[in-house]
Amino acid sequence: MLRLGVDYYPEHWSREIWESDVREMAHIGINTVRIGEFSWGILEPDDGVFRFEWLDEIIEIFARHRIDIILGTPTNCAPLWLYRKHPETLQVGRDGKRTEPGIRGHRCMTSRVFRRYAERIIREMLKRYANHPSILAWQTDNEPEGNHCCCESCTDSFRTFVSNRYESLSELNRKWGTDVWSGTYRTWEEIRPPLGADYEYNWLNPSYLLDYERWAAASSADFLRFQADLIRESNPETVITVNACFAANMPDYHLIYKDFDVASYDNYPEVRIPEDQGNVYSQAFALDVARGRKRKNFWVLEQLAGPKGCWSPMTPTPLPGMMKGYAWQAIARGADMILFFRWRSAARGAEMFWHGLFEGEKPEGRRYEEFKEFLRETRAWDKLFGTELKSKVAVLYSYEQNRAFRIQGQSEGFSYEDQARLMHDGLMAMGVNVDVISEKEELDSYQVIMAPGLFIADASLAGRLETFVRKGGILLLGNRSGVKDLFNARRLDPLPGVFRSICGCSVDEYDPIGKGTQRLRFADGETFSVTSWCDILKTEGATALATYEDSFYAGSPAITENLLGNGRCYYLGTVGDRSLYRYLARLMLDRAGIERFELPYGVELSVRENERTRYALIFNNTDGDQVFVLEQKKISLRPFEVRIVEGFD
Ligand code: GLA
Ligand code: ZN
């Protein structure tokens, strides 16, 4: 069944209201809650002193009302006594100083001492609840970030990580190019995490930095795996997940979820309607990223329930229909669970203005009514459970490329992520299901792939893409592909390096125009304004699809098309606005013979299916009415409304 419910913090409320809260939850149709993820200080008020009575009690209340539970391990914030006794369990920042406790997320992920205490509290939880019939799943920690702790233990861990990657220190020196600026390491001890101010970061050796970011990701994954192993030891059948966010300091969730059963996502869409409709598909992108992390349906463990705020000024309140619409949108993109964050707005603590479903003691009000309506609507569509999105189209987007581009920005305003979003946006506007996956994934099940810069690349990646194209695939490769080897050093062969023969073109020269603009023209006369980056291309078997109009390279190819085996490879030497990507999406889908629908901008169409039926979910992600024709049928949608068409073909 579709899992619907809330995040709940019983430890913040008096016991007198637990029963009536849970009774109300059951009454309105909630079947799942998440609890516990920050409660260590209450579960273990002093070293080795455990107080589980309250958790036993609330779990029994939920069990009695037949509401299932996702139980969070509480490692994101340990009790203050632990930090006092063992200050080495606190992270050290890039300034070399130990973090002050008081907020959260300040645990050192590699500290042996921290892990010993974490293991003890997790085992205490498992002893009681590992086989409890109401525990549906476990969440490990909370929104883990990449581990950028610079303490001694993390320094050791980073050193071990790099020493396992290279045969010897001299190989490491060679691959990283440490001859530059007298950076040669003579002993492993000289290798440390990057200390210093943020503005100095980009002056550091990029090869070293990329390995550091790889370590930060692997280190978070290891911390979560350590927890998952403990849980599995007590109950091999249980489901293990962790809630991901979409933020700058994200770890590599592809890596993390390898060992996990389900990918989860915390879904806080923008509540301000962008004036230029600029980011209208941005939320769909984040949800497709969430689904792509395990390439299957995912869970939303936190869903927008009101105005956001606290450490930043509050956002506007969601418009009527918006909360419900955004929850449906997540289901449309593959969510099988939606838990709203949170049941009741907090009365105390730093997050009292990150709003829950209602404000006072009693559940009521506009947002609460809308939530109940969402529960009523979803009840009729429980048959969506067991359906999934099948996609012939993918956008490649990965942690590693992202990090490499962050380490070395390419031109003013150049953004790898924006290019991935633009490619996704173009495909969304054509009404096709889009997967967003890492380039390390299997690619053969797709017919169309768009890849923003594959900056870090080797022959094996090129080989996989070549096979994809030769077998009939249609590939679009973005600018800045094939620039670096796996060690984040520049290759010397002409660009796009390892992709040159697939593209049938090479980069003669490039112009990092940054915020400047250029124009390009297609053979059919269509012109587009472009920006950020211009590769001046030379065809080597490919044909020029579009050429530049301005500057000294007017007339030179900007986009090429190469026929290879049964497929085609397009190379995009520049960055356009969304109209260019729509043009390219249309072209590529037609070449692949994939059915497309031209939807009004802001309308999203996805198809969830099982062996028997296909369900089209059509969502109006705008604050205006939309009327259009889809498969000869007139469809009108109110703002943020979703329509489900059963038996869509
Ligand atoms: C994140 C966290 C939650 C809470 C919300 C709202 O998603 O996981 O604990 O802090 O943000 O701020
Ligand atoms: Zn550390």
XYZ file of C-alpha atoms and ligand atoms in Angstrom, residues 88-92 98 106-111 147-155 157 215 219, ligand 2:
25
model
C 37.314 13.752 20.288
C 33.847 12.598 19.158
C 33.152 16.153 17.957
C 34.069 17.190 14.441
C 37.009 19.459 13.724
C 36.678 21.504 17.380
C 28.477 17.490 14.876
C 29.463 13.868 15.430
C 32.719 12.688 13.929
C 31.804 9.830 11.635
C 35.089 7.941 11.934
C 35.758 8.343 15.660
C 32.157 13.818 6.016
C 34.429 16.866 5.957
C 35.682 16.494 9.505
C 39.377 17.345 9.858
C 40.127 15.629 13.183
C 43.018 13.230 13.763
C 40.867 10.163 13.266
C 39.523 11.497 9.957
C 43.024 12.474 8.903
C 41.105 7.577 7.638
C 36.990 10.055 0.731
C 33.486 7.969 4.792
Zn 36.627 13.314 12.506
